[in-house]
C-alpha cells in the first residue's frame, strides 16, 4: 500500500499478541515454528506483524509498521485444536487456499475473545 499505510483505524476490530505457527501451506504440511506475533483483525483480514515487543494494544497504530503476512477470512474455517499441540488454548485457522495456522495464548479469556471475534467475521462474510 502507498506510504506504507495498511488501513485506517476505523476498520480495526481487534489487535493483540498471540503465539502463532503456520502448519500448512496450500495443503502441504509444514514444520511447526511457534513465535509471538502481533495479530490485527481488520476488515476481512487477519494481519500478522513481527517484532511485537514494543507494542501494546493501546499504543499500536495502523500504518506505522509493515505486516509480515495476512490471511483472508472469507471462506475460512476456525476450530479449537488442543489435540494439535502440547500447549493449551490453541485454535486452528484454515483458509480457502489451504493455509493453516495455529494461534495460542496462555490467557483463557483472551483466546476465547479472539476465537469469537474471528468467527463473527467469518460468519458475516458467509452471509454476504
Ligand atoms: C517441535 C516443537 C513444537 C511442538 C512440536 C515439536 O519440535 O517442540 O513446539 O509443538 O510438536 O515437534 P522442533 O522444535 O524440533 O520442531 P507444540 O508446542 O505445539 O506441542 P508436534 O510435532 O507434536 O506438533
CSV table of N, CA, C and O and ligand atoms in Angstrom, one decimal:
chain,number,residue,atom,x,y,z
A,1,UNK,N,0.8,-1.2,0.0
A,1,UNK,CA,0.0,0.0,0.0
A,1,UNK,C,0.9,1.3,0.0
A,1,UNK,O,2.0,1.2,0.5
A,2,UNK,N,0.3,2.3,-0.5
A,2,UNK,CA,1.0,3.6,-0.6
A,2,UNK,C,1.5,4.1,0.8
A,2,UNK,O,0.7,4.0,1.7
A,3,UNK,N,2.6,4.7,0.8
A,3,UNK,CA,3.2,5.3,2.0
A,3,UNK,C,3.2,4.3,3.2
A,3,UNK,O,3.3,4.7,4.4
A,4,UNK,N,3.2,3.0,2.9
A,4,UNK,CA,3.2,2.0,3.9
A,4,UNK,C,2.0,2.0,4.8
A,4,UNK,O,1.9,1.3,5.8
A,5,UNK,N,1.0,2.7,4.4
A,5,UNK,CA,-0.3,2.8,5.2
A,5,UNK,C,-1.1,1.5,4.8
A,5,UNK,O,-1.4,1.3,3.7
A,6,UNK,N,-1.5,0.8,5.8
A,6,UNK,CA,-2.1,-0.5,5.6
A,6,UNK,C,-3.6,-0.4,5.6
A,6,UNK,O,-4.3,-0.9,4.8
A,7,UNK,N,-4.1,0.4,6.6
A,7,UNK,CA,-5.6,0.5,6.7
A,7,UNK,C,-5.9,1.7,7.6
A,7,UNK,O,-5.0,2.1,8.3
A,8,UNK,N,-7.1,2.1,7.7
A,8,UNK,CA,-7.5,3.1,8.6
A,8,UNK,C,-7.9,2.5,9.9
A,8,UNK,O,-8.4,1.4,10.0
A,9,UNK,N,-7.8,3.3,11.0
A,9,UNK,CA,-8.2,2.8,12.3
A,9,UNK,C,-9.7,2.5,12.4
A,9,UNK,O,-10.1,1.7,13.2
A,10,UNK,N,-10.5,3.1,11.5
A,10,UNK,CA,-11.9,2.8,11.5
A,10,UNK,C,-12.2,1.3,11.3
A,10,UNK,O,-13.2,0.8,11.8
A,11,UNK,N,-11.3,0.6,10.5
A,11,UNK,CA,-11.6,-0.8,10.1
A,11,UNK,C,-11.1,-1.8,11.2
A,11,UNK,O,-11.3,-2.9,11.1
A,12,UNK,N,-10.3,-1.2,12.2
A,12,UNK,CA,-9.6,-2.1,13.1
A,12,UNK,C,-10.6,-2.7,14.1
A,12,UNK,O,-11.3,-2.0,14.9
A,13,UNK,N,-10.7,-4.0,14.2
A,13,UNK,CA,-11.6,-4.6,15.1
A,13,UNK,C,-11.0,-5.1,16.4
A,13,UNK,O,-11.6,-5.1,17.4
A,14,UNK,N,-9.7,-5.6,16.2
A,14,UNK,CA,-9.0,-6.1,17.4
A,14,UNK,C,-7.5,-6.3,17.1
A,14,UNK,O,-7.2,-6.5,16.0
A,15,UNK,N,-6.7,-6.1,18.1
A,15,UNK,CA,-5.3,-6.2,18.0
A,15,UNK,C,-4.7,-6.8,19.3
A,15,UNK,O,-5.2,-6.5,20.4
A,16,UNK,N,-3.7,-7.6,19.2
A,16,UNK,CA,-3.1,-8.2,20.4
A,16,UNK,C,-2.0,-9.2,20.0
A,16,UNK,O,-1.8,-9.5,18.9
A,17,UNK,N,-1.4,-9.6,21.1
A,17,UNK,CA,-0.2,-10.5,21.0
A,17,UNK,C,-0.7,-12.0,21.2
A,17,UNK,O,-1.3,-12.3,22.2
A,18,UNK,N,-0.4,-12.8,20.2
A,18,UNK,CA,-0.7,-14.3,20.3
A,18,UNK,C,0.5,-15.0,19.8
A,18,UNK,O,1.4,-14.5,19.1
A,19,UNK,N,0.6,-16.3,20.3
A,19,UNK,CA,1.6,-17.2,19.7
A,19,UNK,C,1.1,-17.8,18.5
A,19,UNK,O,-0.1,-18.2,18.4
A,20,UNK,N,1.9,-17.9,17.4
A,20,UNK,CA,1.5,-18.3,16.1
A,20,UNK,C,2.4,-19.3,15.5
A,20,UNK,O,3.6,-19.1,15.6
A,21,UNK,N,1.9,-20.3,14.8
A,21,UNK,CA,2.7,-21.1,13.9
A,21,UNK,C,1.9,-21.5,12.7
A,21,UNK,O,0.7,-21.7,12.8
A,22,UNK,N,2.5,-21.4,11.6
A,22,UNK,CA,1.9,-21.9,10.3
A,22,UNK,C,2.1,-23.4,10.3
A,22,UNK,O,3.3,-23.9,10.5
A,23,UNK,N,1.1,-24.2,10.0
A,23,UNK,CA,1.3,-25.7,9.9
A,23,UNK,C,1.0,-26.2,8.6
A,23,UNK,O,1.3,-27.4,8.3
A,24,UNK,N,0.5,-25.4,7.6
A,24,UNK,CA,0.3,-25.9,6.3
A,24,UNK,C,0.3,-24.8,5.3
A,24,UNK,O,-0.2,-23.7,5.6
A,25,UNK,N,0.8,-25.0,4.1
A,25,UNK,CA,0.8,-24.0,3.0
A,25,UNK,C,0.2,-24.7,1.8
A,25,UNK,O,0.8,-25.7,1.3
A,26,UNK,N,-0.9,-24.2,1.3
A,26,UNK,CA,-1.5,-24.8,0.2
A,26,UNK,C,-1.8,-26.2,0.3
A,26,UNK,O,-1.7,-27.0,-0.6
A,27,UNK,N,-2.2,-26.6,1.6
A,27,UNK,CA,-2.5,-28.0,1.9
A,27,UNK,C,-1.3,-28.9,2.2
A,27,UNK,O,-1.4,-30.0,2.6
A,28,UNK,N,-0.1,-28.3,2.0
A,28,UNK,CA,1.2,-29.1,2.3
A,28,UNK,C,1.6,-28.8,3.7
A,28,UNK,O,1.8,-27.6,4.1
A,29,UNK,N,1.8,-29.9,4.5
A,29,UNK,CA,2.2,-29.7,5.9
A,29,UNK,C,3.6,-29.1,6.1
A,29,UNK,O,4.5,-29.3,5.3
A,30,UNK,N,3.6,-28.2,7.0
A,30,UNK,CA,4.9,-27.5,7.4
A,30,UNK,C,5.3,-27.9,8.8
A,30,UNK,O,4.5,-28.3,9.6
A,31,UNK,N,6.6,-27.8,9.0
A,31,UNK,CA,7.1,-28.0,10.4
A,31,UNK,C,6.7,-26.8,11.2
A,31,UNK,O,6.9,-25.6,10.8
A,32,UNK,N,6.3,-27.1,12.5
A,32,UNK,CA,5.9,-26.0,13.4
A,32,UNK,C,7.1,-25.1,13.7
A,32,UNK,O,8.2,-25.6,13.9
A,33,UNK,N,6.8,-23.8,13.9
A,33,UNK,CA,7.8,-22.9,14.3
A,33,UNK,C,7.0,-21.8,15.1
A,33,UNK,O,6.7,-20.7,14.6
A,34,UNK,N,6.7,-22.0,16.4
A,34,UNK,CA,6.0,-21.1,17.2
A,34,UNK,C,6.7,-19.8,17.4
A,34,UNK,O,7.9,-19.9,17.7
A,35,UNK,N,6.1,-18.7,17.3
A,35,UNK,CA,6.7,-17.4,17.7
A,35,UNK,C,5.6,-16.4,18.0
A,35,UNK,O,4.5,-16.5,17.5
A,36,UNK,N,5.9,-15.5,18.9
A,36,UNK,CA,4.9,-14.4,19.2
A,36,UNK,C,4.7,-13.6,18.0
A,36,UNK,O,5.6,-13.2,17.3
A,37,UNK,N,3.4,-13.2,17.8
A,37,UNK,CA,3.0,-12.4,16.7
A,37,UNK,C,2.0,-11.3,17.1
A,37,UNK,O,1.2,-11.6,17.9
A,38,UNK,N,2.2,-10.2,16.6
A,38,UNK,CA,1.2,-9.1,16.8
A,38,UNK,C,0.1,-9.3,15.8
A,38,UNK,O,0.4,-9.2,14.6
A,39,UNK,N,-1.1,-9.6,16.3
A,39,UNK,CA,-2.2,-10.0,15.4
A,39,UNK,C,-3.2,-8.9,15.3
A,39,UNK,O,-3.6,-8.4,16.4
A,40,UNK,N,-3.6,-8.5,14.1
A,40,UNK,CA,-4.6,-7.5,14.0
A,40,UNK,C,-5.7,-8.0,13.1
A,40,UNK,O,-5.5,-8.5,12.0
A,41,UNK,N,-7.0,-7.8,13.6
A,41,UNK,CA,-8.1,-8.2,12.8
A,41,UNK,C,-8.7,-6.9,12.2
A,41,UNK,O,-9.1,-6.0,13.0
A,42,UNK,N,-8.7,-6.8,10.9
A,42,UNK,CA,-9.1,-5.5,10.3
A,42,UNK,C,-9.8,-5.9,9.0
A,42,UNK,O,-9.4,-6.6,8.2
A,43,UNK,N,-11.0,-5.3,8.9
A,43,UNK,CA,-11.9,-5.6,7.7
A,43,UNK,C,-12.1,-7.1,7.6
A,43,UNK,O,-12.5,-7.8,8.6
A,44,UNK,N,-11.7,-7.7,6.5
A,44,UNK,CA,-11.9,-9.1,6.2
A,44,UNK,C,-10.7,-9.9,6.4
A,44,UNK,O,-10.6,-11.1,6.0
A,45,UNK,N,-9.7,-9.3,7.0
A,45,UNK,CA,-8.3,-9.9,7.1
A,45,UNK,C,-7.8,-10.0,8.5
A,45,UNK,O,-8.0,-9.2,9.4
A,46,UNK,N,-7.0,-11.1,8.8
A,46,UNK,CA,-6.2,-11.2,9.9
A,46,UNK,C,-4.8,-10.9,9.5
A,46,UNK,O,-4.3,-11.5,8.6
A,47,UNK,N,-4.2,-9.9,10.1
A,47,UNK,CA,-2.9,-9.4,9.7
A,47,UNK,C,-1.8,-9.7,10.8
A,47,UNK,O,-2.1,-9.4,11.9
A,48,UNK,N,-0.7,-10.3,10.4
A,48,UNK,CA,0.3,-10.6,11.3
A,48,UNK,C,1.5,-9.7,11.2
A,48,UNK,O,2.0,-9.4,10.1
A,49,UNK,N,2.0,-9.2,12.4
A,49,UNK,CA,3.2,-8.4,12.4
A,49,UNK,C,4.3,-9.0,13.2
A,49,UNK,O,4.0,-9.6,14.2
A,50,UNK,N,5.5,-8.8,12.8
A,50,UNK,CA,6.7,-9.2,13.6
A,50,UNK,C,7.0,-8.2,14.7
A,50,UNK,O,6.4,-7.2,14.8
A,51,UNK,N,8.1,-8.6,15.4
A,51,UNK,CA,8.6,-7.7,16.4
A,51,UNK,C,7.6,-7.0,17.3
A,51,UNK,O,7.4,-5.8,17.3
A,52,UNK,N,6.8,-7.8,18.0
A,52,UNK,CA,5.7,-7.3,18.8
A,52,UNK,C,6.2,-6.7,20.2
A,52,UNK,O,5.4,-6.2,20.9
A,53,UNK,N,7.5,-6.8,20.5
A,53,UNK,CA,7.9,-6.5,21.8
A,53,UNK,C,7.5,-5.1,22.3
A,53,UNK,O,7.1,-5.0,23.5
A,54,UNK,N,7.7,-4.1,21.5
A,54,UNK,CA,7.4,-2.8,22.0
A,54,UNK,C,5.9,-2.4,21.9
A,54,UNK,O,5.5,-1.3,22.2
A,55,UNK,N,5.1,-3.3,21.4
A,55,UNK,CA,3.7,-3.0,21.1
A,55,UNK,C,2.8,-3.3,22.3
A,55,UNK,O,3.0,-4.3,23.0
A,56,UNK,N,1.8,-2.6,22.5
A,56,UNK,CA,0.7,-2.9,23.4
A,56,UNK,C,-0.6,-2.6,22.6
A,56,UNK,O,-0.6,-1.7,21.7
A,57,UNK,N,-1.7,-3.2,23.0
A,57,UNK,CA,-3.0,-2.9,22.3
A,57,UNK,C,-3.3,-1.4,22.3
A,57,UNK,O,-3.8,-0.9,21.3
A,58,UNK,N,-3.0,-0.7,23.4
A,58,UNK,CA,-3.4,0.7,23.4
A,58,UNK,C,-2.5,1.6,22.6
A,58,UNK,O,-2.9,2.7,22.1
A,59,UNK,N,-1.2,1.2,22.4
A,59,UNK,CA,-0.2,2.1,21.7
A,59,UNK,C,-0.1,1.8,20.3
A,59,UNK,O,0.4,2.6,19.5
A,60,UNK,N,-0.6,0.6,19.8
A,60,UNK,CA,-0.4,0.2,18.5
A,60,UNK,C,-1.3,1.1,17.5
A,60,UNK,O,-2.4,1.3,17.8
A,61,UNK,N,-0.7,1.6,16.4
A,61,UNK,CA,-1.5,2.3,15.4
A,61,UNK,C,-1.3,1.7,14.1
A,61,UNK,O,-0.2,1.3,13.7
A,62,UNK,N,-2.4,1.6,13.3
A,62,UNK,CA,-2.3,1.1,12.0
A,62,UNK,C,-1.4,2.0,11.1
A,62,UNK,O,-1.4,3.2,11.3
A,63,UNK,N,-0.6,1.4,10.2
A,63,UNK,CA,0.1,2.2,9.3
A,63,UNK,C,1.5,2.5,9.6
A,63,UNK,O,2.3,3.0,8.8
A,64,UNK,N,2.0,2.2,10.9
A,64,UNK,CA,3.3,2.6,11.2
A,64,UNK,C,4.2,1.3,11.3
A,64,UNK,O,5.4,1.4,11.7
A,65,UNK,N,3.7,0.2,10.8
A,65,UNK,CA,4.6,-1.0,10.7
A,65,UNK,C,4.1,-1.8,9.5
A,65,UNK,O,3.0,-1.8,9.2
A,66,UNK,N,5.0,-2.6,8.9
A,66,UNK,CA,4.7,-3.4,7.8
A,66,UNK,C,4.3,-4.8,8.1
A,66,UNK,O,5.0,-5.4,8.9
A,67,UNK,N,3.2,-5.3,7.6
A,67,UNK,CA,2.8,-6.6,8.0
A,67,UNK,C,3.7,-7.7,7.5
A,67,UNK,O,4.3,-7.6,6.4
A,68,UNK,N,3.8,-8.8,8.2
A,68,UNK,CA,4.6,-10.0,7.8
A,68,UNK,C,3.8,-10.8,6.8
A,68,UNK,O,4.3,-11.3,5.8
A,69,UNK,N,2.5,-11.0,7.1
A,69,UNK,CA,1.6,-11.7,6.2
A,69,UNK,C,0.2,-11.4,6.6
A,69,UNK,O,0.0,-10.8,7.7
A,70,UNK,N,-0.7,-11.8,5.8
A,70,UNK,CA,-2.1,-11.6,6.1
A,70,UNK,C,-3.0,-12.7,5.6
A,70,UNK,O,-2.6,-13.4,4.6
A,71,UNK,N,-4.1,-12.9,6.2
A,71,UNK,CA,-5.0,-14.0,5.9
A,71,UNK,C,-6.4,-13.5,5.5
A,71,UNK,O,-7.0,-12.7,6.3
A,72,UNK,N,-6.9,-13.9,4.4
A,72,UNK,CA,-8.3,-13.5,4.0
A,72,UNK,C,-9.2,-14.5,4.7
A,72,UNK,O,-9.1,-15.7,4.6
A,73,UNK,N,-10.1,-13.9,5.5
A,73,UNK,CA,-11.0,-14.7,6.3
A,73,UNK,C,-12.3,-15.2,5.5
A,73,UNK,O,-13.0,-16.0,6.1
A,74,UNK,N,-12.4,-14.7,4.3
A,74,UNK,CA,-13.6,-15.2,3.5
A,74,UNK,C,-13.5,-16.7,3.2
A,74,UNK,O,-12.5,-17.1,2.6
A,75,UNK,N,-14.5,-17.5,3.7
A,75,UNK,CA,-14.5,-18.9,3.5
A,75,UNK,C,-13.6,-19.7,4.4
A,75,UNK,O,-13.4,-20.9,4.3
A,76,UNK,N,-13.0,-19.0,5.4
A,76,UNK,CA,-12.0,-19.6,6.3
A,76,UNK,C,-12.8,-20.5,7.3
A,76,UNK,O,-14.0,-20.3,7.5
A,77,UNK,N,-12.1,-21.4,7.9
A,77,UNK,CA,-12.7,-22.3,8.9
A,77,UNK,C,-11.9,-22.2,10.2
A,77,UNK,O,-10.6,-22.2,10.2
A,78,UNK,N,-12.6,-22.1,11.3
A,78,UNK,CA,-12.0,-22.0,12.6
A,78,UNK,C,-12.4,-23.2,13.5
A,78,UNK,O,-13.6,-23.5,13.6
A,79,UNK,N,-11.4,-23.8,14.2
A,79,UNK,CA,-11.7,-24.9,15.1
A,79,UNK,C,-10.8,-24.9,16.3
A,79,UNK,O,-9.6,-24.6,16.1
A,80,UNK,N,-11.3,-25.2,17.5
A,80,UNK,CA,-10.4,-25.4,18.6
A,80,UNK,C,-9.6,-26.7,18.3
A,80,UNK,O,-10.1,-27.6,17.7
A,81,UNK,N,-8.3,-26.6,18.6
A,81,UNK,CA,-7.4,-27.7,18.2
A,81,UNK,C,-6.4,-28.1,19.2
A,81,UNK,O,-5.2,-28.1,19.0
A,82,UNK,N,-6.9,-28.3,20.4
A,82,UNK,CA,-5.9,-28.6,21.5
A,82,UNK,C,-5.2,-29.9,21.3
A,82,UNK,O,-4.1,-30.2,21.8
A,83,UNK,N,-5.8,-30.8,20.4
A,83,UNK,CA,-5.2,-32.1,20.1
A,83,UNK,C,-4.0,-31.9,19.2
A,83,UNK,O,-3.2,-32.8,19.0
A,84,UNK,N,-3.8,-30.7,18.6
A,84,UNK,CA,-2.7,-30.5,17.7
A,84,UNK,C,-1.5,-29.9,18.3
A,84,UNK,O,-0.5,-29.6,17.6
A,85,UNK,N,-1.5,-29.8,19.7
A,85,UNK,CA,-0.4,-29.1,20.3
A,85,UNK,C,-0.3,-29.6,21.8
A,85,UNK,O,-1.3,-30.0,22.4
A,86,UNK,N,0.9,-29.5,22.3
A,86,UNK,CA,1.0,-29.7,23.8
A,86,UNK,C,0.7,-28.5,24.6
A,86,UNK,O,0.5,-28.5,25.8
A,87,UNK,N,0.5,-27.3,23.8
A,87,UNK,CA,0.1,-26.1,24.5
A,87,UNK,C,-1.4,-26.1,24.8
A,87,UNK,O,-2.1,-26.8,24.1
A,88,UNK,N,-1.8,-25.2,25.7
A,88,UNK,CA,-3.2,-25.1,25.9
A,88,UNK,C,-3.8,-23.9,25.1
A,88,UNK,O,-3.0,-23.1,24.6
A,89,UNK,N,-5.1,-23.9,25.0
A,89,UNK,CA,-5.8,-22.7,24.3
A,89,UNK,C,-5.3,-22.5,22.9
A,89,UNK,O,-4.9,-21.4,22.5
A,90,UNK,N,-5.4,-23.6,22.1
A,90,UNK,CA,-5.0,-23.5,20.7
A,90,UNK,C,-6.2,-23.6,19.8
A,90,UNK,O,-7.0,-24.5,20.0
A,91,UNK,N,-6.2,-22.7,18.8
A,91,UNK,CA,-7.2,-22.9,17.7
A,91,UNK,C,-6.5,-22.9,16.4
A,91,UNK,O,-5.4,-22.4,16.2
A,92,UNK,N,-7.2,-23.6,15.4
A,92,UNK,CA,-6.6,-23.7,14.1
A,92,UNK,C,-7.5,-22.8,13.1
A,92,UNK,O,-8.7,-22.9,13.1
A,93,UNK,N,-6.8,-22.1,12.3
A,93,UNK,CA,-7.5,-21.3,11.2
A,93,UNK,C,-7.0,-21.8,9.9
A,93,UNK,O,-5.8,-21.9,9.6
A,94,UNK,N,-8.0,-22.2,9.1
A,94,UNK,CA,-7.7,-22.7,7.7
A,94,UNK,C,-8.3,-21.8,6.7
A,94,UNK,O,-9.5,-21.6,6.7
A,95,UNK,N,-7.5,-21.4,5.7
A,95,UNK,CA,-8.0,-20.5,4.7
A,95,UNK,C,-8.5,-21.3,3.5
A,95,UNK,O,-8.2,-22.5,3.4
A,96,UNK,N,-9.3,-20.7,2.6
A,96,UNK,CA,-9.7,-21.4,1.4
A,96,UNK,C,-8.6,-21.9,0.6
A,96,UNK,O,-8.8,-22.9,-0.2
A,97,UNK,N,-7.4,-21.3,0.6
A,97,UNK,CA,-6.3,-21.7,-0.2
A,97,UNK,C,-5.5,-22.8,0.5
A,97,UNK,O,-4.4,-23.2,0.0
A,98,UNK,N,-6.0,-23.3,1.6
A,98,UNK,CA,-5.3,-24.4,2.3
A,98,UNK,C,-4.1,-24.0,3.1
A,98,UNK,O,-3.2,-24.9,3.4
A,99,UNK,N,-4.0,-22.8,3.5
A,99,UNK,CA,-3.0,-22.4,4.5
A,99,UNK,C,-3.6,-22.6,5.9
A,99,UNK,O,-4.8,-22.2,6.2
A,100,UNK,N,-2.8,-23.2,6.8
A,100,UNK,CA,-3.3,-23.5,8.2
A,100,UNK,C,-2.4,-22.8,9.2
A,100,UNK,O,-1.2,-23.0,9.1
A,101,UNK,N,-3.0,-22.2,10.2
A,101,UNK,CA,-2.3,-21.5,11.3
A,101,UNK,C,-2.8,-22.0,12.6
A,101,UNK,O,-4.0,-22.3,12.7
A,102,UNK,N,-1.9,-22.2,13.6
A,102,UNK,CA,-2.4,-22.4,14.9
A,102,UNK,C,-2.1,-21.1,15.7
A,102,UNK,O,-1.0,-20.5,15.5
A,103,UNK,N,-3.1,-20.7,16.5
A,103,UNK,CA,-2.9,-19.5,17.3
A,103,UNK,C,-3.2,-19.9,18.8
A,103,UNK,O,-4.0,-20.7,19.0
A,104,UNK,N,-2.4,-19.3,19.7
A,104,UNK,CA,-2.4,-19.7,21.1
A,104,UNK,C,-2.2,-18.6,22.0
A,104,UNK,O,-1.4,-17.7,21.7
A,105,UNK,N,-2.8,-18.7,23.2
A,105,UNK,CA,-2.5,-17.7,24.3
A,105,UNK,C,-2.6,-18.5,25.6
A,105,UNK,O,-3.4,-19.4,25.8
A,106,UNK,N,-1.7,-18.1,26.6
A,106,UNK,CA,-1.8,-18.7,27.9
A,106,UNK,C,-3.1,-18.2,28.6
A,106,UNK,O,-3.5,-18.8,29.6
A,107,UNK,N,-3.6,-17.1,28.2
A,107,UNK,CA,-4.8,-16.5,28.9
A,107,UNK,C,-6.1,-16.9,28.3
A,107,UNK,O,-6.4,-16.6,27.1
A,108,UNK,N,-6.9,-17.7,29.1
A,108,UNK,CA,-8.1,-18.3,28.6
A,108,UNK,C,-9.1,-17.3,28.0
A,108,UNK,O,-9.6,-17.5,26.9
A,109,UNK,N,-9.3,-16.2,28.7
A,109,UNK,CA,-10.3,-15.2,28.3
A,109,UNK,C,-9.9,-14.6,27.0
A,109,UNK,O,-10.7,-14.3,26.1
A,110,UNK,N,-8.6,-14.3,26.9
A,110,UNK,CA,-8.1,-13.6,25.7
A,110,UNK,C,-8.3,-14.5,24.4
A,110,UNK,O,-8.7,-14.0,23.4
A,111,UNK,N,-7.9,-15.8,24.5
A,111,UNK,CA,-8.1,-16.6,23.3
A,111,UNK,C,-9.5,-16.9,23.0
A,111,UNK,O,-9.9,-16.9,21.8
A,112,UNK,N,-10.4,-16.9,24.0
A,112,UNK,CA,-11.8,-17.0,23.7
A,112,UNK,C,-12.4,-15.8,23.0
A,112,UNK,O,-13.2,-15.9,22.0
A,113,UNK,N,-11.9,-14.6,23.4
A,113,UNK,CA,-12.3,-13.4,22.7
A,113,UNK,C,-11.9,-13.4,21.2
A,113,UNK,O,-12.7,-13.0,20.4
A,114,UNK,N,-10.7,-13.8,21.0
A,114,UNK,CA,-10.1,-13.9,19.6
A,114,UNK,C,-11.0,-14.9,18.8
A,114,UNK,O,-11.3,-14.6,17.7
A,115,UNK,N,-11.2,-16.0,19.4
A,115,UNK,CA,-12.0,-17.1,18.7
A,115,UNK,C,-13.3,-16.5,18.2
A,115,UNK,O,-13.8,-16.6,17.1
A,116,UNK,N,-14.1,-15.9,19.2
A,116,UNK,CA,-15.4,-15.4,18.9
A,116,UNK,C,-15.4,-14.3,17.9
A,116,UNK,O,-16.2,-14.2,17.0
A,117,UNK,N,-14.4,-13.4,18.0
A,117,UNK,CA,-14.4,-12.2,17.1
A,117,UNK,C,-14.0,-12.7,15.7
A,117,UNK,O,-14.7,-12.2,14.7
A,118,UNK,N,-13.1,-13.6,15.6
A,118,UNK,CA,-12.8,-14.1,14.2
A,118,UNK,C,-13.9,-14.9,13.6
A,118,UNK,O,-14.3,-14.7,12.5
A,119,UNK,N,-14.6,-15.7,14.5
A,119,UNK,CA,-15.7,-16.5,14.0
A,119,UNK,C,-16.9,-15.6,13.5
A,119,UNK,O,-17.5,-15.8,12.5
A,120,UNK,N,-17.1,-14.5,14.2
A,120,UNK,CA,-18.1,-13.5,13.8
A,120,UNK,C,-17.8,-12.9,12.5
A,120,UNK,O,-18.7,-12.7,11.6
A,121,UNK,N,-16.5,-12.6,12.2
A,121,UNK,CA,-16.2,-12.1,10.9
A,121,UNK,C,-16.4,-13.1,9.8
A,121,UNK,O,-17.0,-12.8,8.7
A,122,UNK,N,-16.0,-14.4,10.0
A,122,UNK,CA,-16.2,-15.4,9.1
A,122,UNK,C,-17.7,-15.6,8.8
A,122,UNK,O,-18.1,-15.7,7.6
A,123,UNK,N,-18.5,-15.6,9.8
A,123,UNK,CA,-20.0,-15.7,9.7
A,123,UNK,C,-20.6,-14.6,8.9
A,123,UNK,O,-21.4,-14.8,8.0
A,124,UNK,N,-20.1,-13.4,9.2
A,124,UNK,CA,-20.6,-12.2,8.4
A,124,UNK,C,-20.2,-12.4,6.9
A,124,UNK,O,-21.1,-12.1,6.0
A,125,UNK,N,-19.0,-12.8,6.6
A,125,UNK,CA,-18.6,-13.0,5.2
A,125,UNK,C,-19.4,-14.1,4.5
A,125,UNK,O,-19.7,-14.0,3.3
A,126,UNK,N,-19.7,-15.1,5.3
A,126,UNK,CA,-20.5,-16.3,4.7
A,126,UNK,C,-21.9,-15.8,4.3
A,126,UNK,O,-22.5,-16.3,3.4
A,127,UNK,N,-22.4,-14.8,5.0
A,127,UNK,CA,-23.8,-14.3,4.7
A,127,UNK,C,-23.8,-13.3,3.5
A,127,UNK,O,-24.9,-13.1,3.0
A,128,UNK,N,-22.7,-12.8,3.2
A,128,UNK,CA,-22.6,-11.8,2.1
A,128,UNK,C,-22.9,-12.4,0.7
A,128,UNK,O,-22.5,-13.5,0.5
B,1,LIG,C1,8.5,-29.2,17.8
B,1,LIG,C2,8.4,-28.1,18.8
B,1,LIG,C3,6.9,-27.6,18.9
B,1,LIG,C4,6.0,-28.7,19.2
B,1,LIG,C5,6.2,-29.8,18.1
B,1,LIG,C6,7.6,-30.3,18.1
B,1,LIG,O1,9.8,-29.6,17.8
B,1,LIG,O2,8.7,-28.5,20.1
B,1,LIG,O3,6.8,-26.6,19.9
B,1,LIG,O4,4.7,-28.2,19.0
B,1,LIG,O5,5.3,-30.9,18.5
B,1,LIG,O6,7.7,-31.3,17.0
B,1,LIG,P1,11.0,-29.0,16.9
B,1,LIG,O7,11.3,-27.6,17.5
B,1,LIG,O8,12.1,-29.9,17.0
B,1,LIG,O9,10.5,-28.8,15.5
B,1,LIG,P2,3.7,-27.8,20.3
B,1,LIG,O10,4.5,-26.8,21.1
B,1,LIG,O11,2.5,-27.2,19.6
B,1,LIG,O12,3.4,-29.1,21.0
B,1,LIG,P3,4.5,-31.8,17.4
B,1,LIG,O13,5.4,-32.4,16.5
B,1,LIG,O14,3.8,-32.8,18.3
B,1,LIG,O15,3.5,-30.9,16.8
